[in-house]
Coordinates of C-alpha atoms in Angstrom, one line a residue:
M63 CA -19.8 3.2 -22.0
V64 CA -16.5 1.9 -23.5
C65 CA -14.3 0.7 -20.8
G66 CA -10.5 2.1 -21.1
G67 CA -9.1 -1.0 -19.9
M68 CA -11.2 -3.4 -22.0
V69 CA -10.1 -1.3 -25.2
W70 CA -6.4 -1.4 -23.9
G71 CA -6.7 -5.1 -23.1
L72 CA -7.7 -5.3 -26.5
L73 CA -5.5 -3.3 -27.9
V74 CA -2.9 -5.0 -26.8
L75 CA -4.2 -8.9 -27.5
S76 CA -3.8 -6.6 -31.4
I77 CA -0.9 -6.1 -31.5
L78 CA 0.8 -8.7 -29.9
A79 CA -1.0 -11.7 -33.1
G80 CA 0.7 -9.2 -35.4
L81 CA 3.7 -8.8 -33.9
N82 CA 3.7 -13.0 -33.8
A83 CA 2.8 -12.6 -37.8
P84 CA 5.9 -12.0 -39.4
G85 CA 4.1 -12.0 -42.5
L86 CA 2.0 -9.1 -41.8
K87 CA 5.5 -6.9 -42.6
D88 CA 5.0 -8.1 -45.8
D89 CA 1.4 -8.3 -46.9
R90 CA 0.5 -6.6 -49.6
L91 CA -2.6 -5.1 -48.5
C92 CA -0.5 -3.6 -46.3
S93 CA 0.7 0.2 -47.2
A94 CA 2.3 0.8 -43.9
T95 CA 4.2 -1.8 -41.9
Y96 CA 4.0 -1.1 -38.4
D97 CA 6.2 -1.1 -34.9
Y98 CA 4.1 -4.2 -33.6
E99 CA 7.5 -3.8 -30.6
D100 CA 7.1 0.2 -29.8
A101 CA 3.3 0.0 -30.0
L102 CA 3.5 -3.5 -27.8
S103 CA 5.7 -1.5 -25.6
K104 CA 3.6 1.5 -25.4
A105 CA 0.4 -0.1 -24.5
I106 CA 1.5 -1.1 -21.3
M107 CA 3.3 1.6 -20.5
F108 CA 0.0 2.4 -20.8
L109 CA -1.6 0.2 -17.8
E110 CA 1.6 1.2 -15.9
G111 CA -0.1 5.2 -16.2
Q112 CA -2.9 4.1 -15.2
R113 CA -2.2 2.1 -11.7
S114 CA -3.5 3.3 -8.8
G115 CA -3.1 2.8 -5.2
K116 CA 1.2 2.8 -3.4
L117 CA 3.2 2.5 -6.2
P118 CA 6.7 0.4 -6.6
A119 CA 10.4 1.4 -7.6
S120 CA 9.8 0.6 -11.0
Q121 CA 7.2 2.2 -12.2
R122 CA 8.5 3.2 -15.4
V123 CA 5.5 5.7 -15.5
K124 CA 7.3 8.2 -13.9
W125 CA 4.7 11.3 -13.6
R126 CA 1.8 9.2 -11.9
G127 CA 2.7 8.9 -7.8
D128 CA 1.0 7.2 -5.1
S129 CA -2.9 7.3 -5.9
A130 CA -6.9 7.1 -3.7
L131 CA -4.7 4.1 -0.6
S132 CA -7.7 5.3 1.2
D133 CA -10.0 3.0 -1.1
G134 CA -12.5 1.1 0.6
N135 CA -11.9 2.8 4.6
P136 CA -15.2 3.4 4.4
D137 CA -16.2 -0.5 5.3
H138 CA -13.1 -1.5 6.6
V139 CA -11.4 -2.7 3.7
N140 CA -8.3 -2.6 1.6
L141 CA -9.2 -0.9 -2.5
A142 CA -6.4 0.3 -2.6
G143 CA -4.3 -0.7 -5.9
G144 CA -6.1 -1.9 -9.5
H145 CA -6.0 -0.1 -12.8
Y146 CA -8.2 2.3 -13.1
D147 CA -10.7 2.4 -16.3
A148 CA -10.6 5.5 -18.4
G149 CA -8.3 8.4 -17.1
D150 CA -10.5 9.2 -14.5
S151 CA -11.1 7.7 -11.3
V152 CA -12.9 4.9 -11.0
K153 CA -12.0 1.3 -10.6
F154 CA -14.2 -1.0 -12.7
G155 CA -14.2 -4.5 -11.5
W156 CA -15.5 -6.4 -14.8
P157 CA -14.0 -4.7 -16.9
M158 CA -10.3 -5.3 -15.2
A159 CA -10.9 -8.3 -14.6
F160 CA -11.5 -9.0 -18.1
T161 CA -8.3 -6.9 -19.2
V162 CA -6.2 -9.3 -16.7
S163 CA -7.7 -12.8 -18.1
L164 CA -6.8 -11.4 -21.3
L165 CA -3.6 -10.1 -21.0
S166 CA -2.5 -13.5 -19.0
W167 CA -4.3 -15.1 -22.2
A168 CA -1.8 -13.4 -24.4
A169 CA 1.3 -14.1 -22.0
V170 CA 1.0 -17.4 -22.3
E171 CA -0.5 -17.5 -26.0
Y172 CA 2.2 -15.7 -27.0
Q173 CA 4.6 -15.6 -24.6
K174 CA 7.9 -16.3 -27.5
G175 CA 7.1 -12.7 -28.7
I176 CA 6.8 -10.7 -25.8
S177 CA 9.8 -12.5 -23.8
S178 CA 12.2 -11.8 -27.7
V179 CA 11.6 -8.0 -27.0
K180 CA 11.0 -7.8 -23.3
Q181 CA 8.1 -7.1 -22.7
L182 CA 6.9 -9.6 -20.4
G183 CA 8.2 -8.7 -17.4
P184 CA 6.9 -5.4 -17.7
L185 CA 2.9 -8.1 -18.8
R186 CA 3.4 -10.0 -15.8
G187 CA 3.9 -6.9 -14.0
A188 CA 0.1 -5.4 -15.3
I189 CA -1.4 -8.9 -14.8
R190 CA -0.2 -9.3 -11.1
W191 CA -1.1 -5.4 -10.5
G192 CA -4.6 -5.8 -11.4
A193 CA -4.8 -9.4 -10.1
N194 CA -3.9 -8.9 -6.3
F195 CA -7.1 -5.8 -6.7
I196 CA -8.8 -7.6 -7.8
L197 CA -8.6 -10.6 -5.2
R198 CA -8.2 -7.9 -2.3
A199 CA -12.0 -6.8 -3.4
H200 CA -13.2 -10.1 -2.6
T201 CA -13.4 -9.9 1.0
Q202 CA -15.5 -12.0 1.7
P203 CA -16.6 -15.3 0.7
T204 CA -19.9 -13.6 -0.4
T205 CA -18.3 -9.8 -1.3
L206 CA -16.7 -8.3 -4.6
Y207 CA -16.3 -4.7 -4.6
T208 CA -16.6 -4.8 -8.1
Q209 CA -17.1 -0.5 -8.7
V210 CA -14.0 2.1 -6.3
G211 CA -15.2 5.8 -7.0
D212 CA -19.0 7.6 -9.3
G213 CA -18.6 5.9 -12.8
N214 CA -21.0 9.1 -13.6
S215 CA -19.1 11.9 -12.1
D216 CA -16.0 11.1 -12.7
H217 CA -16.6 9.9 -16.4

């Protein structure tokens, strides 16, 4: 199974790499010129569309409303928030952690390029949204919730 969050994390990183490779646009092997700024903006916007929980007023994806506010209630923990995995209603902690780590590394490695296209704030927002959920999912020293929902029935 390919997890949506992981795929989008890799896509964002590859877009960022292209944004910082100006020679790529002039490469004779490439027959097309790519708009990396637009692609980066859309990839980060996708992550906003995958948000779960109580959404902030700054939410740019207006069709997405608050969702899954009671996640974790049966166990008396707060598992609201985070990112849905693949357009459904399941959240997988490990792919989300990978994506947050990858995006964090990209924000450090490509900060200048991301800032130049005014996407550092939205990227940091995506990182923070996932990281806050991961922190909440670690409810006790020996307890980490790694999945919310049923991956089989949701997919």
